[in-house]
Amino acid sequence: MNSPEMRSSIARSIRKRGSTDLSFLDMGSYELYEMHFSLTIVGRDESRWDAYAFEHREPDDEFGQTIDELAEDPDIMMEDPVIGSVEEESCDANHPIWSPRNYYIRVTEMRSKQVLKEWTHLIRKLERTIKIRHHPHALFCQSCVNPQPAETESSKLALEWSSQTLDLLQRLRIPLKRTIHHWNRFSASDGDISYLLDLCREELRLENIRENFEALIDLEQDLAALEDYCSGKQHSVLQTVHLLHAMHETSKEKHRSAELTVLLISPVALASAFFSIPSPVFSFERNSTTFVVAVFVIFLILALYFPLTRVLVGFKQWSNWKRGVLRWVWERKAGRWMLIRVARRLGRSIRVPEELLDEKQAPALPFAA
């Protein structure tokens, strides 16, 4: 049995089992799925043999019509499901390949081409995305001279992004290296490829297979270079985080020392200056008691002034940081789409910096400038 309901259920189980969310790369709604294909050919001789293929398909693909369903439609070419198809290239099952070795070469050529196509698309997409975002912390680290907690937190977010990207690249190299390892064993001088070398008519297909796997080897090297690139950027971001943290702690220590100095010296200095005025501003007796009271009052005023100043400055920095985050998200297509969708769903306006809004687009967007 291979009903549409069963195929849909299998597709859902595959989607849950082997998917990797790539949304953190700012590539849009991309998900990565593992695929696997294996082929076994058994038989007594070249006229009596069977091929068994097992494939872990893409979840978005239909699990395919059965051979019987395809046979009912005379306008549809019966594509060989084992050989598959790549870029409109396929094999007609109505014209079968009778030789098991020729059939194996044909399947290997087509499937290796499919694997190469998928890996090429993925790695090139990752290269473009990572090179664009190789400084995701640059927007937030503009105040390194006077670092604030917002910049430190932003750098920590950048470090998390770098770690996620590096982990993804390391996990991607494992199956690619495994595929190349199996090919090296197969194509070795004492490997199983020796059973196919006497097929003169298949020399071109064997050469195509070699070229496909050589291209995979180049892609694995590109992936390794990309991993080294991200590792270097992660190290740079980590150093930035440590530097900002150290500078922030140093800045806080300087502020504490300055505040302590002001609290200890300024009350006495201000009270002394006030009491040294020839004509007093306030009509009270100037003696040691009133001097001590004046010092104490000035001390209390300064003790309240410093915390209040920190609160106001912190609020301003938090507002600027939120504005910077909004700018960074808005300048990315996926982030802009996300903000618009959230605003529409919440039924409310989100304030966007005026310089980021296109006057022609502003009336159509659910944002308030």
Short mmCIF file of C-alpha atoms in Angstrom, two decimals:
data_model
loop_
_atom_site.label_atom_id
_atom_site.label_comp_id
_atom_site.label_asym_id
_atom_site.label_seq_id
_atom_site.Cartn_x
_atom_site.Cartn_y
_atom_site.Cartn_z
CA MET A 1 0.00 0.00 0.00
CA ASN A 2 1.21 3.48 -0.87
CA SER A 3 -1.75 5.80 -0.40
CA PRO A 4 -1.43 9.62 -0.47
CA GLU A 5 -2.30 9.70 3.23
CA MET A 6 0.54 7.29 4.02
CA ARG A 7 2.98 9.27 1.88
CA SER A 8 1.93 12.48 3.64
CA SER A 9 2.41 10.86 7.05
CA ILE A 10 5.88 9.63 6.10
CA ALA A 11 6.81 13.08 4.79
CA ARG A 12 5.75 14.70 8.08
CA SER A 13 7.83 12.22 10.07
CA ILE A 14 10.88 12.95 7.90
CA ARG A 15 10.36 16.68 8.32
CA LYS A 16 10.43 16.32 12.09
CA ARG A 17 13.37 13.91 12.12
CA GLY A 18 16.05 15.44 9.91
CA SER A 19 15.57 19.19 9.67
CA THR A 20 17.90 22.01 10.65
CA ASP A 21 16.54 25.52 11.00
CA LEU A 22 18.74 28.11 9.25
CA SER A 23 16.73 31.18 10.24
CA PHE A 24 19.56 32.43 12.47
CA LEU A 25 21.64 33.00 9.31
CA ASP A 26 19.16 35.62 8.09
CA MET A 27 18.54 33.58 4.93
CA GLY A 28 14.78 33.77 5.18
CA SER A 29 12.65 30.73 5.93
CA TYR A 30 15.25 28.11 5.04
CA GLU A 31 15.41 24.62 6.50
CA LEU A 32 18.06 22.01 5.83
CA TYR A 33 17.09 18.35 5.41
CA GLU A 34 19.27 15.29 5.34
CA MET A 35 18.96 13.00 2.33
CA HIS A 36 20.20 9.48 1.84
CA PHE A 37 20.20 7.07 -1.09
CA SER A 38 21.48 3.52 -1.26
CA LEU A 39 21.44 1.00 -4.12
CA THR A 40 22.01 -2.73 -4.14
CA ILE A 41 22.04 -4.89 -7.27
CA VAL A 42 21.77 -8.67 -6.86
CA GLY A 43 21.37 -11.47 -9.38
CA ARG A 44 22.74 -14.67 -10.89
CA ASP A 45 24.13 -13.19 -14.08
CA GLU A 46 23.76 -10.17 -16.36
CA SER A 47 20.38 -11.35 -17.60
CA ARG A 48 18.81 -12.09 -14.21
CA TRP A 49 19.21 -9.39 -11.63
CA ASP A 50 17.25 -7.04 -9.38
CA ALA A 51 17.99 -3.53 -8.13
CA TYR A 52 16.88 -2.39 -4.67
CA ALA A 53 17.01 1.32 -3.91
CA PHE A 54 16.23 3.09 -0.64
CA GLU A 55 15.90 6.84 -0.56
CA HIS A 56 15.38 9.37 2.20
CA ARG A 57 13.56 11.99 0.15
CA GLU A 58 13.10 15.69 0.54
CA PRO A 59 9.95 16.26 2.62
CA ASP A 60 8.58 18.80 0.14
CA ASP A 61 8.73 16.26 -2.67
CA GLU A 62 5.67 14.22 -3.28
CA PHE A 63 6.47 10.69 -2.39
CA GLY A 64 5.78 9.96 -5.96
CA GLN A 65 3.12 8.23 -7.87
CA THR A 66 3.39 4.49 -8.01
CA ILE A 67 4.45 2.79 -11.23
CA ASP A 68 0.86 1.67 -11.76
CA GLU A 69 -0.42 5.25 -11.37
CA LEU A 70 2.11 6.52 -13.90
CA ALA A 71 1.31 3.75 -16.34
CA GLU A 72 -2.33 4.84 -16.43
CA ASP A 73 -1.37 8.21 -17.97
CA PRO A 74 0.00 7.72 -21.50
CA ASP A 75 1.12 11.37 -21.73
CA ILE A 76 3.60 11.04 -18.85
CA MET A 77 7.00 9.49 -19.44
CA MET A 78 7.63 6.72 -16.94
CA GLU A 79 10.75 8.06 -15.27
CA ASP A 80 13.00 5.49 -13.70
CA PRO A 81 12.59 6.29 -9.97
CA VAL A 82 15.93 4.71 -9.05
CA ILE A 83 18.00 6.71 -11.53
CA GLY A 84 16.04 9.85 -10.71
CA SER A 85 16.30 13.14 -12.57
CA VAL A 86 18.48 16.25 -12.39
CA GLU A 87 17.80 19.45 -14.34
CA GLU A 88 15.24 17.86 -16.66
CA GLU A 89 17.60 14.96 -17.34
CA SER A 90 16.05 11.58 -16.62
CA CYS A 91 15.83 8.02 -17.88
CA ASP A 92 12.74 6.53 -19.51
CA ALA A 93 11.71 3.35 -17.72
CA ASN A 94 10.08 2.14 -20.96
CA HIS A 95 13.58 1.83 -22.41
CA PRO A 96 15.37 -0.06 -19.62
CA ILE A 97 19.08 -0.63 -19.29
CA TRP A 98 19.56 -4.39 -19.40
CA SER A 99 23.14 -4.63 -18.18
CA PRO A 100 23.40 -4.43 -14.37
CA ARG A 101 26.82 -2.77 -14.53
CA ASN A 102 25.67 -0.19 -17.06
CA TYR A 103 22.62 0.43 -14.90
CA TYR A 104 24.79 0.90 -11.81
CA ILE A 105 26.98 3.42 -13.64
CA ARG A 106 23.92 5.31 -14.89
CA VAL A 107 22.43 5.51 -11.38
CA THR A 108 25.76 6.59 -9.87
CA GLU A 109 26.26 9.27 -12.51
CA MET A 110 22.81 10.77 -12.02
CA ARG A 111 22.81 10.54 -8.23
CA SER A 112 26.32 11.98 -7.88
CA LYS A 113 25.21 14.85 -10.11
CA GLN A 114 22.22 15.41 -7.83
CA VAL A 115 24.43 15.35 -4.72
CA LEU A 116 26.85 17.81 -6.31
CA LYS A 117 24.02 20.15 -7.25
CA GLU A 118 22.58 20.17 -3.71
CA TRP A 119 25.96 20.70 -2.02
CA THR A 120 26.96 23.44 -4.47
CA HIS A 121 23.73 25.36 -3.89
CA LEU A 122 24.03 25.04 -0.10
CA ILE A 123 27.69 25.99 0.22
CA ARG A 124 27.46 28.94 -2.18
CA LYS A 125 24.41 30.19 -0.30
CA LEU A 126 26.24 29.89 3.01
CA GLU A 127 29.29 31.69 1.60
CA ARG A 128 27.25 34.66 0.43
CA THR A 129 25.30 34.88 3.67
CA ILE A 130 28.28 34.54 6.01
CA LYS A 131 30.48 36.96 4.06
CA ILE A 132 27.70 39.57 4.22
CA ARG A 133 27.24 39.07 7.95
CA HIS A 134 30.84 38.41 8.98
CA HIS A 135 30.64 41.51 11.21
CA PRO A 136 27.18 41.18 12.77
CA HIS A 137 28.43 43.05 15.84
CA ALA A 138 29.74 46.10 13.96
CA LEU A 139 26.47 48.01 14.24
CA PHE A 140 26.39 47.76 18.00
CA CYS A 141 30.07 48.26 18.88
CA GLN A 142 30.42 51.87 17.90
CA SER A 143 31.22 53.15 21.40
CA CYS A 144 34.29 51.13 22.26
CA VAL A 145 35.93 54.21 23.76
CA ASN A 146 33.18 54.36 26.37
CA PRO A 147 31.62 50.87 26.27
CA GLN A 148 28.19 50.34 27.79
CA PRO A 149 26.26 47.19 28.76
CA ALA A 150 24.23 47.40 25.53
CA GLU A 151 27.38 47.08 23.39
CA THR A 152 28.61 44.19 25.52
CA GLU A 153 25.29 42.36 25.18
CA SER A 154 25.25 42.95 21.42
CA SER A 155 28.73 41.47 21.09
CA LYS A 156 27.59 38.47 23.10
CA LEU A 157 24.73 38.01 20.63
CA ALA A 158 27.25 38.21 17.79
CA LEU A 159 29.37 35.59 19.54
CA GLU A 160 26.33 33.32 19.83
CA TRP A 161 25.62 33.80 16.11
CA SER A 162 29.23 32.94 15.23
CA SER A 163 29.11 29.84 17.43
CA GLN A 164 25.89 28.63 15.80
CA THR A 165 27.32 29.18 12.33
CA LEU A 166 30.57 27.41 13.15
CA ASP A 167 28.68 24.48 14.66
CA LEU A 168 26.56 24.22 11.49
CA LEU A 169 29.64 24.19 9.24
CA GLN A 170 31.31 21.52 11.35
CA ARG A 171 28.20 19.34 11.20
CA LEU A 172 27.94 19.81 7.43
CA ARG A 173 31.49 18.65 6.84
CA ILE A 174 30.85 15.27 8.46
CA PRO A 175 28.50 13.77 5.81
CA LEU A 176 30.44 15.42 2.97
CA LYS A 177 33.74 13.96 4.16
CA ARG A 178 32.04 10.59 4.61
CA THR A 179 30.77 10.68 1.02
CA ILE A 180 34.23 11.55 -0.30
CA HIS A 181 35.79 8.80 1.84
CA HIS A 182 33.46 6.18 0.34
CA TRP A 183 34.30 7.39 -3.16
CA ASN A 184 38.04 7.20 -2.45
CA ARG A 185 37.64 3.60 -1.30
CA PHE A 186 35.50 2.75 -4.32
CA SER A 187 37.84 4.40 -6.86
CA ALA A 188 41.10 3.10 -5.37
CA SER A 189 43.32 0.82 -7.44
CA ASP A 190 42.00 -2.17 -5.50
CA GLY A 191 38.48 -0.77 -5.20
CA ASP A 192 35.22 -1.98 -6.67
CA ILE A 193 35.51 0.39 -9.62
CA SER A 194 37.76 -2.21 -11.23
CA TYR A 195 34.60 -4.24 -12.03
CA LEU A 196 33.44 -1.41 -14.29
CA LEU A 197 36.63 -0.38 -16.09
CA ASP A 198 36.23 -2.87 -18.95
CA LEU A 199 32.99 -1.20 -20.11
CA CYS A 200 34.36 0.86 -22.98
CA ARG A 201 30.98 2.35 -23.85
CA GLU A 202 30.67 3.76 -20.32
CA GLU A 203 34.02 5.56 -20.17
CA LEU A 204 32.36 8.95 -20.57
CA ARG A 205 29.90 8.29 -17.74
CA LEU A 206 32.71 7.05 -15.48
CA GLU A 207 34.63 10.23 -16.25
CA ASN A 208 31.53 12.29 -15.39
CA ILE A 209 31.30 10.48 -12.06
CA ARG A 210 34.96 11.23 -11.33
CA GLU A 211 34.44 14.90 -12.16
CA ASN A 212 31.39 15.04 -9.89
CA PHE A 213 33.33 13.67 -6.94
CA GLU A 214 36.34 15.87 -7.67
CA ALA A 215 33.97 18.83 -7.53
CA LEU A 216 32.67 17.51 -4.19
CA ILE A 217 36.26 17.40 -2.92
CA ASP A 218 36.69 21.05 -3.95
CA LEU A 219 33.43 21.92 -2.17
CA GLU A 220 34.65 20.19 0.99
CA GLN A 221 37.78 22.35 0.85
CA ASP A 222 35.60 25.44 0.37
CA LEU A 223 33.56 24.38 3.39
CA ALA A 224 36.76 23.89 5.40
CA ALA A 225 37.97 27.36 4.36
CA LEU A 226 34.61 28.81 5.35
CA GLU A 227 34.88 27.07 8.71
CA ASP A 228 38.35 28.57 9.24
CA TYR A 229 37.00 31.98 8.23
CA CYS A 230 34.16 31.75 10.75
CA SER A 231 36.51 30.43 13.40
CA GLY A 232 38.71 33.49 12.93
CA LYS A 233 35.70 35.79 13.12
CA GLN A 234 34.49 34.00 16.24
CA HIS A 235 37.89 34.54 17.82
CA SER A 236 37.71 38.22 16.85
CA VAL A 237 34.24 38.59 18.34
CA LEU A 238 35.36 36.76 21.48
CA GLN A 239 38.26 39.17 21.87
CA THR A 240 35.85 42.06 21.35
CA VAL A 241 33.57 40.70 24.07
CA HIS A 242 36.47 40.33 26.50
CA LEU A 243 37.82 43.78 25.59
CA LEU A 244 34.44 45.46 26.00
CA HIS A 245 33.88 43.67 29.29
CA ALA A 246 37.30 44.71 30.59
CA MET A 247 36.82 48.30 29.39
CA HIS A 248 33.36 48.40 30.91
CA GLU A 249 34.66 47.15 34.25
CA THR A 250 37.53 49.65 34.12
CA SER A 251 35.10 52.44 33.27
CA LYS A 252 32.83 51.47 36.16
CA GLU A 253 35.79 51.38 38.53
CA LYS A 254 36.87 54.86 37.41
CA HIS A 255 33.33 56.17 37.87
CA ARG A 256 33.15 54.67 41.35
CA SER A 257 36.50 56.23 42.28
CA ALA A 258 35.44 59.60 40.88
CA GLU A 259 32.10 59.48 42.70
CA LEU A 260 33.79 58.52 45.97
CA THR A 261 36.26 61.37 45.57
CA VAL A 262 33.47 63.85 44.86
CA LEU A 263 31.38 62.58 47.78
CA LEU A 264 34.28 62.89 50.23
CA ILE A 265 35.84 66.16 49.06
CA SER A 266 33.09 68.22 47.43
CA PRO A 267 30.80 68.61 50.50
CA VAL A 268 33.66 69.98 52.61
CA ALA A 269 34.92 72.20 49.77
CA LEU A 270 31.47 73.59 48.96
CA ALA A 271 30.60 74.18 52.62
CA SER A 272 33.95 75.89 53.21
CA ALA A 273 33.41 78.12 50.16
CA PHE A 274 29.91 79.00 51.35
CA PHE A 275 31.04 79.80 54.89
CA SER A 276 33.90 81.95 53.60
CA ILE A 277 31.52 84.38 51.86
CA PRO A 278 31.74 87.77 53.69
CA SER A 279 28.02 88.49 53.47
CA PRO A 280 26.01 85.34 54.13
CA VAL A 281 23.24 84.40 51.70
CA PHE A 282 21.14 82.74 54.36
CA SER A 283 20.54 84.30 57.76
CA PHE A 284 21.82 81.68 60.17
CA GLU A 285 24.71 81.62 62.52
CA ARG A 286 27.89 80.24 61.01
CA ASN A 287 29.59 77.99 63.48
CA SER A 288 30.95 74.46 63.65
CA THR A 289 27.50 72.92 64.07
CA THR A 290 25.98 74.59 61.00
CA PHE A 291 29.14 73.76 59.06
CA VAL A 292 28.72 70.06 59.82
CA VAL A 293 25.03 70.26 58.90
CA ALA A 294 25.89 71.96 55.58
CA VAL A 295 28.47 69.30 54.78
CA PHE A 296 25.92 66.57 55.53
CA VAL A 297 23.18 68.19 53.37
CA ILE A 298 25.53 68.62 50.41
CA PHE A 299 26.65 65.01 50.85
CA LEU A 300 23.03 63.79 50.69
CA ILE A 301 22.33 65.87 47.58
CA LEU A 302 25.35 64.42 45.77
CA ALA A 303 24.52 60.89 46.98
CA LEU A 304 21.07 61.20 45.35
CA TYR A 305 22.37 62.96 42.24
CA PHE A 306 24.73 60.21 41.05
CA PRO A 307 22.17 57.32 41.06
CA LEU A 308 19.59 59.53 39.36
CA THR A 309 22.12 60.45 36.66
CA ARG A 310 22.94 56.77 36.05
CA VAL A 311 19.25 55.96 35.64
CA LEU A 312 18.71 58.74 33.11
CA VAL A 313 21.86 57.88 31.13
CA GLY A 314 20.97 54.19 31.17
CA PHE A 315 17.49 54.93 29.86
CA LYS A 316 18.95 56.99 27.00
CA GLN A 317 21.46 54.27 26.13
CA TRP A 318 18.73 51.62 26.19
CA SER A 319 16.61 53.76 23.84
CA ASN A 320 19.55 54.22 21.45
CA TRP A 321 20.32 50.49 21.57
CA LYS A 322 16.72 49.59 20.71
CA ARG A 323 16.87 52.06 17.84
CA GLY A 324 20.09 50.45 16.60
CA VAL A 325 18.58 46.97 16.79
CA LEU A 326 15.50 48.15 14.89
CA ARG A 327 17.71 49.76 12.24
CA TRP A 328 19.75 46.55 11.86
CA VAL A 329 16.61 44.40 11.51
CA TRP A 330 14.85 46.85 9.18
CA GLU A 331 17.81 46.99 6.78
CA ARG A 332 17.48 43.25 6.18
CA LYS A 333 14.76 41.99 3.90
CA ALA A 334 13.81 39.04 6.13
CA GLY A 335 13.81 41.27 9.22
CA ARG A 336 11.62 43.88 7.53
CA TRP A 337 9.16 41.17 6.49
CA MET A 338 9.12 39.85 10.07
CA LEU A 339 8.44 43.31 11.57
CA ILE A 340 5.61 43.97 9.14
CA ARG A 341 4.06 40.61 9.87
CA VAL A 342 4.31 41.07 13.65
CA ALA A 343 2.83 44.57 13.45
CA ARG A 344 -0.09 43.38 11.36
CA ARG A 345 -0.74 40.45 13.65
CA LEU A 346 -0.67 42.61 16.76
CA GLY A 347 -2.75 45.30 15.09
CA ARG A 348 -0.52 48.08 16.36
CA SER A 349 2.19 50.41 15.13
CA ILE A 350 5.91 49.97 15.67
CA ARG A 351 8.06 53.08 15.59
CA VAL A 352 10.71 52.91 12.88
CA PRO A 353 13.45 55.55 12.43
CA GLU A 354 12.22 58.09 9.87
CA GLU A 355 15.35 57.85 7.76
CA LEU A 356 14.69 54.15 7.19
CA LEU A 357 11.21 54.64 5.77
CA ASP A 358 10.73 55.16 2.06
CA GLU A 359 8.21 57.94 1.55
CA LYS A 360 6.58 55.99 -1.26
CA GLN A 361 6.21 52.86 0.86
CA ALA A 362 5.43 54.47 4.22
CA PRO A 363 1.63 54.83 3.79
CA ALA A 364 1.30 51.13 2.91
CA LEU A 365 3.22 49.84 5.92
CA PRO A 366 1.76 49.32 9.41
CA PHE A 367 4.46 51.43 11.03
CA ALA A 368 4.47 54.85 12.61
CA ALA A 369 7.45 57.02 11.81
#
